[in-house]
Amino acid sequence: MWLKPEEILLANALWVTERANPFFILQRRKGYGGGGLTGLLVGTLDTVLDSKTPPYRILHQPHGSDVSYTVAVANNKKEIHKDWEWLEQHLMETLGAFEANEDATEFIRCKIESLLANQVKGEDDDETKRYKTATRKFMKLFNMPKEEKLVNYYSCSYWKSRMPRQGWMYLSVNHLCFYSFLLGREDKVIIRWTDILKLDIGNNVLFPDSLVVKTREGEYYFSMLLQSGETFRLMEQLANMAMKQLMQEGGFEEDKTIADRTKKKTPKKTSSIKRDLDARARSDAFRLAFRLPLMEKLDGDTDCTLWTPYNKQNVWGRLYLSQNYICFASRVRELVSIVMPTREIQLVEKVDNSASSDGNQKGLVITTKGKLNLMFSQLGDRDFILEKISDFLAKQQQPSARPRTKSEKSDDASSVNESTDKSGASFDLQPALVSLFCRRDSDELSSRETVKEHLWNIHFAEYGRGVCMYRTVATLQLILKGLPEKYRGEVWMLFSGAINEKSCNPGYYSRLVEESSGKYSLATDEIERDLHRSLPEHPAFQSDLGIGALRRVLTAYAWRNPTIGYCQAMNIVTSVLLLYTDEEEAFWLLTAVCERLLPDYYNTKVVGALIDQSVFEELIKDNLPSLYQKLETLGLLSMISLSWFLTIFLSVMPFSCAVNILDCFFYDGARVIFQVALTILDAKKDELLAARDDGEAMTILGGYLENVSNRDSTMPNIIHTNMLCTNGVKKEPSVDVSELIDESYRNFGHMNNQDIDKLRLKYRLQVVQNIEDSTKKNVLRSVASHTLFKGKELENLFILFKEEYLTSCYWRTSQQPVDSADKFDPSRPYYEIYKVDFDQFKTMFLSLVPWSTGSQGHVLALRAFRYLDENGDNMINFKEFVYLLGVICHGDLTHKLKLLYQCHQPPALLPNDDLDSSEIPTSPKSESTESAVEATDFFDSGDTLQDEIELPGDPSPPPLEVVTEDQPSNEDLGGGDVASGDQNDSTSISNQTTEAGDSDEEVTTSNKEEAESSDRQADTANEKAESEDGPGTESVDGEAVSQVESVDASSPDEPSEASDSSSAKVSDIGDSLRKMYQKRQELKKKDSKADFKDVPRLTQIQFIQLWKTLYDMFSDHSEEQELYHSIATVGTLLLELGEVGKKFYLKKSSPSESSVTDTPLSCSADSGMDVDRLAQNIQRTRLDTDKSGDENLEEDGSDLTSGIESVSENNAETSTGESSKTTADSSSDSNQSFSKPDSDWSISFEQFIASMLTEPPLVEFFEKHTDVTESVAKVRNRRLMKRQISDFPDDKKK
């Protein structure tokens, strides 16, 4: 990057010159590559002080002068070399023509300044260069993908072992990270927000003004923060957002419109993500203050005055603008506020009256459709605000221009209309049930009720009526006295904000009722059970009218929000709402309660209620400290808070009294519940302190609540039964609910909803993590009987599985396809909560499974995924994952081999899988699915960000050309006798395999050609057998042995013409067959752990794929050569057995037959004569076809033995020993071995496992158990690997 030339006096201080010419020098800052004490000190200072000094620069140094000039700087070598080459190509020749240094310097200054003037500076609305650099550092230091968004970073100290580590804290959307580089030592911390249990601000002698982060692994202390308050608020916001994502399993979505909405309010240096989060926090507070819909976003706010006509004054406050609302709140709390939907605005105009006082300058008058004039003055940027409001109004006109649907027209016609559901049955949207039941004439109303109505009429006349009315202290005073029945439903809708949602969604409720009608779900079943338990003492819910309306409202909401569905206590709240509002209004009031006023209260885990329970405990501790200790001792807090809060006191006191609390609740929000609850405890404080146990305390509270009365109630006297109240308790004098509410505002009115919301943020971490711990225990308990993992190992696997799942939610653009009804079904097994797709499964499989160490491990991962995915949804749950991993890591040999065998049969192996395919497979569902972050990422150094930025402590980078790792040569791998491994085996099988190892050693260089000739003869014999017998079915090996006798009996004995090597071959084959039958006999004597009868036979294509997997599985193993030799021996034997069985019994057997229970097998297993005859027959087949072998071999090379050995061609190139050379030579003669697979060839699982048991190296390999604890820890901590290990190879040490 070119810079305007500036003078530098000490050109070589802290810098090292790398290149130089007569006019320029290229320098690298010490500490960025190289070494030495000076480099460590400079790197440490740059890291601690965040000097932002680029590590490379180019200086112009005039000859004979001590003054230099900075020409260019860069963050990496590639960029600085590009600038250096430009200078040499374009300026050197011209500079050489100048005689005076001053002229050359002036030319360079002008040239560089012209380059800077011609550069096109693009505007960067998202992030400044400072944040881009920080983002690059963050991604490089912690190996984060580009999807992980950095929010902000702060200089701080991390206390480790009581010693501070000065560095930088990076806060991203999903992680809290810290990095320190001091004197060559790195310290890294990476914490997921979802792992945090508690955030707190500490202030003690050891950690002054520190931030404390508590996780399950321990506590982390960060101090020396310059902006500790801002940092803590941001950390709290990110952690709270993570907890919500943890419960709802969603990812962070950046608001793309944030730049337009906040460009006038936010400093340019702030990142777009930080602006987004700040705007979210301000929008949340905006919606909370004015009861607005959840999707409303604050666009901007400004100071102004509002003219209040009721007292003829200008009130200072703040004007808030959003897409659909204009709101005002006074500086003096609760003095006056206004909520004005843009749909209600009819006219906006400027007001400039020079004759008026200064208070009305720069004013705007907004006229509503209700003829209410609102005048705002002292607007700092009136023209801009007017333009904004005009834009909002223009957008409001669009929806009204569209044709209205029938449901919308019918909905507007009347609140009582007739609709038809899908089944054809009609229903009426019921009006407020109190108007149908217990209806009274005007002369029957009490005098108190009449007075209330009169006062509200006066209030409406003075302050306006409807959504745009002035909301003042007078409004609150009237509500505290209780609402008249006539206006109760209207006021609830108005102050709860439900009226806005209803107006914005005309006909929505009717459509929901129609869509949900006749649909069955778990929620509808629970609703039906609770319908007749909802306010059963009221006559409205003793009739079909009330029950039907209640059913429709609850079912419609469950259909609208499947996350909540239905929760007990919703029926009680809804039944009271239906008494005072019509059916549709009750639906929108229920929506406001569940989604805005009491968020997360009614989901399946009642998270919101548990959070408020913790908030309530802290409020008791602060306001009633002596009582808090007593209640905590009795364990009473959790018992009372849930029952009081979930039903808003409707279930614990007469509902005619509780509706007065509802009046205040809809006006003032959740703080009313806490105020009333604290007042009740304070009123019975002395008796509770004297209580001896929790039962006595509950009786005291139950009796008090049961006898709360409402002298202004117009409801008939209905007996209210409460389970908390017991007979025999002496009734106290009645407590009027109005007095109770007044006292709550007097004693505890200092609380506000903002304080409550802050406490909710504080305790959400603790509550959600407790729920997650409980969920983890349930998941582990549900899979304990389905896996071989136990204890801590199983717990670590669950943590990894969950982290990989959450990572996909963080960084995937599209979420996993899960049906909503199924997702939130509480009847689902616990292990179905988290599922992973193929990309995530592959990441864990390649990192944890010992079979996936080869280059084709991803192919085995795909087949294992298909094997587990029985339902075909392309997702694997935790039970399936730990079952598979348990068999591979801790299963016995039989189960491991059976799993490996079945992973090469349908559905794991598909017919269209290519034999020679070496491409990396993609997800079974979609080839375009994004790959998850591989578990081996920390071994790779090819990060593009490393080319963009270099950091202190980086080793000196290599040249710009591509650096490749050296492949091991043949000489690097140890040679020796491949059969020697058999002699070192100490198992019981080792003695049985000694003869096989000795016979294999006889195949030396001198008889290698004879061995190859025998292979070709066998190939010719196979072709001849196919031409004579034709296609047919396969035989079982047991019948093959017995049939040899009849073949030998029907043909005369011929003189032996085989050579000595052929005799050795016969002996070798006979020994192998004898050992195989012995192992099969041992398997039959054991208890059958694996059901061999259910395992299909293996075809030739499947066999070839299985052997490719085995050869790849053994690569880089410590006993690689012994395993290769063993697998070649077993493969040869199985291929020959399959060929002989196919030749002689093709027409007798069925391909699907299993040979487990065949009688000839058991007979022949005991007969050494039969084994010898079978071995002789295999060799005779080779010798008989020697004459025509050459011709047939030229026509079609189908030697299956050499074919399967050719699978290991790449591995054999790196091996030594005579037997490995034989394999490599034979494979080179049959490059077309896979061209025509034999569809009639097959072997049984019993043959496969018995053959594998004859080789001790294979037995030892598959019997070994693997502990995955270390592998899991490595995968989880892969982002903590030191950069010095993975950044650049140390190629300077030569």
mmCIF file of C-alpha atoms in Angstrom, residues 479-667:
data_model
loop_
_atom_site.group_PDB
_atom_site.id
_atom_site.type_symbol
_atom_site.label_atom_id
_atom_site.label_comp_id
_atom_site.label_asym_id
_atom_site.label_seq_id
_atom_site.Cartn_x
_atom_site.Cartn_y
_atom_site.Cartn_z
ATOM 1 C CA ILE A 479 -56.242 1.354 36.045
ATOM 2 C CA LEU A 480 -55.089 0.861 39.637
ATOM 3 C CA LYS A 481 -58.688 1.353 40.772
ATOM 4 C CA GLY A 482 -59.891 -1.382 38.453
ATOM 5 C CA LEU A 483 -61.417 -1.299 34.995
ATOM 6 C CA PRO A 484 -65.164 -1.282 34.378
ATOM 7 C CA GLU A 485 -66.366 -4.401 32.607
ATOM 8 C CA LYS A 486 -67.573 -2.301 29.705
ATOM 9 C CA TYR A 487 -64.072 -1.091 28.815
ATOM 10 C CA ARG A 488 -61.906 -3.930 30.160
ATOM 11 C CA GLY A 489 -61.464 -5.792 26.862
ATOM 12 C CA GLU A 490 -60.790 -2.566 24.936
ATOM 13 C CA VAL A 491 -58.159 -1.346 27.429
ATOM 14 C CA TRP A 492 -56.462 -4.772 27.538
ATOM 15 C CA MET A 493 -56.134 -4.798 23.759
ATOM 16 C CA LEU A 494 -54.917 -1.188 23.696
ATOM 17 C CA PHE A 495 -52.178 -1.248 26.327
ATOM 18 C CA SER A 496 -50.956 -4.785 25.681
ATOM 19 C CA GLY A 497 -50.272 -3.924 22.023
ATOM 20 C CA ALA A 498 -52.489 -6.782 20.823
ATOM 21 C CA ILE A 499 -54.624 -4.283 18.906
ATOM 22 C CA ASN A 500 -51.667 -3.543 16.627
ATOM 23 C CA GLU A 501 -51.095 -7.193 15.761
ATOM 24 C CA LYS A 502 -54.791 -7.703 15.102
ATOM 25 C CA SER A 503 -54.969 -4.659 12.835
ATOM 26 C CA CYS A 504 -51.886 -5.753 10.870
ATOM 27 C CA ASN A 505 -53.249 -9.269 10.325
ATOM 28 C CA PRO A 506 -56.892 -9.064 9.269
ATOM 29 C CA GLY A 507 -58.528 -12.442 8.818
ATOM 30 C CA TYR A 508 -55.504 -14.259 10.234
ATOM 31 C CA TYR A 509 -57.335 -15.906 13.110
ATOM 32 C CA SER A 510 -60.168 -17.177 10.918
ATOM 33 C CA ARG A 511 -57.648 -18.779 8.565
ATOM 34 C CA LEU A 512 -55.866 -20.438 11.463
ATOM 35 C CA VAL A 513 -59.124 -21.871 12.759
ATOM 36 C CA GLU A 514 -59.946 -23.253 9.329
ATOM 37 C CA GLU A 515 -56.472 -24.730 8.819
ATOM 38 C CA SER A 516 -56.284 -26.347 12.251
ATOM 39 C CA SER A 517 -59.828 -27.673 12.247
ATOM 40 C CA GLY A 518 -59.892 -31.457 12.271
ATOM 41 C CA LYS A 519 -56.113 -31.758 12.617
ATOM 42 C CA TYR A 520 -54.865 -34.052 15.362
ATOM 43 C CA SER A 521 -51.652 -33.524 17.283
ATOM 44 C CA LEU A 522 -50.287 -34.036 20.752
ATOM 45 C CA ALA A 523 -51.280 -30.457 21.585
ATOM 46 C CA THR A 524 -54.914 -30.976 20.570
ATOM 47 C CA ASP A 525 -55.069 -34.091 22.726
ATOM 48 C CA GLU A 526 -53.832 -32.158 25.757
ATOM 49 C CA ILE A 527 -56.214 -29.290 25.001
ATOM 50 C CA GLU A 528 -59.211 -31.638 24.978
ATOM 51 C CA ARG A 529 -58.230 -33.016 28.377
ATOM 52 C CA ASP A 530 -57.993 -29.551 29.926
ATOM 53 C CA LEU A 531 -61.049 -27.874 28.384
ATOM 54 C CA HIS A 532 -63.403 -28.745 31.221
ATOM 55 C CA ARG A 533 -60.803 -27.877 33.872
ATOM 56 C CA SER A 534 -60.732 -24.234 32.763
ATOM 57 C CA LEU A 535 -62.677 -22.040 35.168
ATOM 58 C CA PRO A 536 -65.301 -24.782 35.688
ATOM 59 C CA GLU A 537 -67.122 -22.737 38.333
ATOM 60 C CA HIS A 538 -68.151 -20.110 35.786
ATOM 61 C CA PRO A 539 -71.377 -20.816 33.857
ATOM 62 C CA ALA A 540 -69.791 -19.691 30.567
ATOM 63 C CA PHE A 541 -67.550 -22.778 30.614
ATOM 64 C CA GLN A 542 -70.328 -25.100 31.551
ATOM 65 C CA SER A 543 -71.827 -24.634 28.079
ATOM 66 C CA ASP A 544 -70.734 -25.547 24.562
ATOM 67 C CA LEU A 545 -70.381 -21.874 23.593
ATOM 68 C CA GLY A 546 -67.578 -21.201 26.043
ATOM 69 C CA ILE A 547 -65.915 -24.598 25.583
ATOM 70 C CA GLY A 548 -66.009 -24.280 21.785
ATOM 71 C CA ALA A 549 -64.479 -20.803 21.802
ATOM 72 C CA LEU A 550 -61.768 -21.940 24.219
ATOM 73 C CA ARG A 551 -60.989 -24.968 22.048
ATOM 74 C CA ARG A 552 -60.655 -22.867 18.890
ATOM 75 C CA VAL A 553 -58.405 -20.239 20.467
ATOM 76 C CA LEU A 554 -56.038 -22.755 22.045
ATOM 77 C CA THR A 555 -55.905 -24.950 18.944
ATOM 78 C CA ALA A 556 -55.312 -21.963 16.651
ATOM 79 C CA TYR A 557 -52.424 -20.763 18.781
ATOM 80 C CA ALA A 558 -50.886 -24.238 18.929
ATOM 81 C CA TRP A 559 -51.106 -24.291 15.139
ATOM 82 C CA ARG A 560 -49.543 -20.829 14.904
ATOM 83 C CA ASN A 561 -46.647 -21.538 17.249
ATOM 84 C CA PRO A 562 -45.637 -25.225 17.329
ATOM 85 C CA THR A 563 -42.596 -24.303 19.442
ATOM 86 C CA ILE A 564 -44.981 -23.693 22.339
ATOM 87 C CA GLY A 565 -47.951 -25.684 21.161
ATOM 88 C CA TYR A 566 -49.979 -25.977 24.320
ATOM 89 C CA CYS A 567 -48.953 -25.760 27.962
ATOM 90 C CA GLN A 568 -51.053 -26.206 31.058
ATOM 91 C CA ALA A 569 -52.044 -22.821 32.511
ATOM 92 C CA MET A 570 -52.705 -21.425 29.042
ATOM 93 C CA ASN A 571 -56.268 -22.717 29.337
ATOM 94 C CA ILE A 572 -56.884 -20.803 32.564
ATOM 95 C CA VAL A 573 -55.504 -17.531 31.189
ATOM 96 C CA THR A 574 -57.432 -17.910 27.926
ATOM 97 C CA SER A 575 -60.713 -18.665 29.665
ATOM 98 C CA VAL A 576 -60.506 -15.372 31.582
ATOM 99 C CA LEU A 577 -59.587 -13.496 28.397
ATOM 100 C CA LEU A 578 -62.667 -14.925 26.666
ATOM 101 C CA LEU A 579 -64.898 -13.530 29.400
ATOM 102 C CA TYR A 580 -64.024 -9.908 28.557
ATOM 103 C CA THR A 581 -63.002 -9.972 24.882
ATOM 104 C CA ASP A 582 -64.338 -11.572 21.755
ATOM 105 C CA GLU A 583 -62.791 -14.737 20.417
ATOM 106 C CA GLU A 584 -60.313 -13.120 18.010
ATOM 107 C CA GLU A 585 -59.194 -10.526 20.525
ATOM 108 C CA ALA A 586 -58.622 -13.286 23.078
ATOM 109 C CA PHE A 587 -56.365 -15.027 20.538
ATOM 110 C CA TRP A 588 -54.242 -11.920 20.035
ATOM 111 C CA LEU A 589 -54.079 -11.244 23.780
ATOM 112 C CA LEU A 590 -52.881 -14.823 24.314
ATOM 113 C CA THR A 591 -50.270 -14.252 21.610
ATOM 114 C CA ALA A 592 -49.070 -11.097 23.371
ATOM 115 C CA VAL A 593 -48.813 -12.905 26.712
ATOM 116 C CA CYS A 594 -46.951 -15.943 25.354
ATOM 117 C CA GLU A 595 -44.590 -14.174 22.963
ATOM 118 C CA ARG A 596 -43.963 -10.694 24.371
ATOM 119 C CA LEU A 597 -45.133 -10.088 27.917
ATOM 120 C CA LEU A 598 -44.079 -13.459 29.365
ATOM 121 C CA PRO A 599 -41.602 -14.807 26.789
ATOM 122 C CA ASP A 600 -40.756 -18.533 26.910
ATOM 123 C CA TYR A 601 -43.169 -19.118 29.799
ATOM 124 C CA TYR A 602 -45.305 -21.675 28.047
ATOM 125 C CA ASN A 603 -42.880 -23.741 25.964
ATOM 126 C CA THR A 604 -42.269 -27.379 26.782
ATOM 127 C CA LYS A 605 -39.429 -26.550 29.179
ATOM 128 C CA VAL A 606 -41.060 -23.426 30.753
ATOM 129 C CA VAL A 607 -37.706 -21.682 30.426
ATOM 130 C CA GLY A 608 -39.155 -18.205 30.964
ATOM 131 C CA ALA A 609 -40.916 -19.209 34.171
ATOM 132 C CA LEU A 610 -37.737 -20.799 35.532
ATOM 133 C CA ILE A 611 -35.768 -17.660 34.672
ATOM 134 C CA ASP A 612 -38.312 -15.443 36.413
ATOM 135 C CA GLN A 613 -38.179 -17.775 39.390
ATOM 136 C CA SER A 614 -34.466 -16.964 39.735
ATOM 137 C CA VAL A 615 -35.219 -13.269 39.194
ATOM 138 C CA PHE A 616 -37.872 -13.433 41.925
ATOM 139 C CA GLU A 617 -35.390 -15.025 44.327
ATOM 140 C CA GLU A 618 -32.915 -12.181 43.788
ATOM 141 C CA LEU A 619 -35.662 -9.586 44.285
ATOM 142 C CA ILE A 620 -36.646 -11.227 47.574
ATOM 143 C CA LYS A 621 -32.984 -11.277 48.601
ATOM 144 C CA ASP A 622 -32.655 -7.546 47.874
ATOM 145 C CA ASN A 623 -35.993 -6.371 49.267
ATOM 146 C CA LEU A 624 -36.825 -8.955 51.975
ATOM 147 C CA PRO A 625 -33.434 -10.348 53.043
ATOM 148 C CA SER A 626 -34.544 -11.913 56.321
ATOM 149 C CA LEU A 627 -37.466 -13.662 54.672
ATOM 150 C CA TYR A 628 -35.247 -14.892 51.839
ATOM 151 C CA GLN A 629 -33.134 -16.990 54.178
ATOM 152 C CA LYS A 630 -36.232 -18.575 55.727
ATOM 153 C CA LEU A 631 -37.885 -19.362 52.394
ATOM 154 C CA GLU A 632 -34.647 -20.792 51.032
ATOM 155 C CA THR A 633 -34.373 -23.043 54.058
ATOM 156 C CA LEU A 634 -37.954 -24.235 53.583
ATOM 157 C CA GLY A 635 -37.462 -24.709 49.812
ATOM 158 C CA LEU A 636 -40.610 -22.733 49.165
ATOM 159 C CA LEU A 637 -39.520 -20.348 46.423
ATOM 160 C CA SER A 638 -39.763 -22.788 43.528
ATOM 161 C CA MET A 639 -43.153 -24.035 44.746
ATOM 162 C CA ILE A 640 -44.882 -20.676 44.847
ATOM 163 C CA SER A 641 -43.340 -18.836 41.922
ATOM 164 C CA LEU A 642 -44.390 -21.249 39.153
ATOM 165 C CA SER A 643 -48.001 -21.527 40.299
ATOM 166 C CA TRP A 644 -48.314 -17.766 40.781
ATOM 167 C CA PHE A 645 -46.545 -16.626 37.615
ATOM 168 C CA LEU A 646 -47.763 -19.141 35.027
ATOM 169 C CA THR A 647 -51.416 -18.276 35.589
ATOM 170 C CA ILE A 648 -50.839 -14.642 36.643
ATOM 171 C CA PHE A 649 -52.476 -15.431 40.031
ATOM 172 C CA LEU A 650 -55.690 -16.646 38.352
ATOM 173 C CA SER A 651 -55.363 -20.135 39.847
ATOM 174 C CA VAL A 652 -54.490 -19.090 43.390
ATOM 175 C CA MET A 653 -57.073 -16.388 44.105
ATOM 176 C CA PRO A 654 -60.656 -15.749 42.982
ATOM 177 C CA PHE A 655 -60.544 -14.754 39.326
ATOM 178 C CA SER A 656 -62.809 -11.749 40.027
ATOM 179 C CA CYS A 657 -59.875 -10.408 42.066
ATOM 180 C CA ALA A 658 -57.114 -11.643 39.784
ATOM 181 C CA VAL A 659 -58.557 -9.737 36.805
ATOM 182 C CA ASN A 660 -57.573 -6.499 38.571
ATOM 183 C CA ILE A 661 -53.993 -7.745 38.576
ATOM 184 C CA LEU A 662 -54.443 -8.542 34.869
ATOM 185 C CA ASP A 663 -55.545 -4.924 34.313
ATOM 186 C CA CYS A 664 -52.224 -3.666 35.665
ATOM 187 C CA PHE A 665 -50.272 -6.468 33.993
ATOM 188 C CA PHE A 666 -51.446 -5.514 30.503
ATOM 189 C CA TYR A 667 -50.612 -1.850 31.208
#
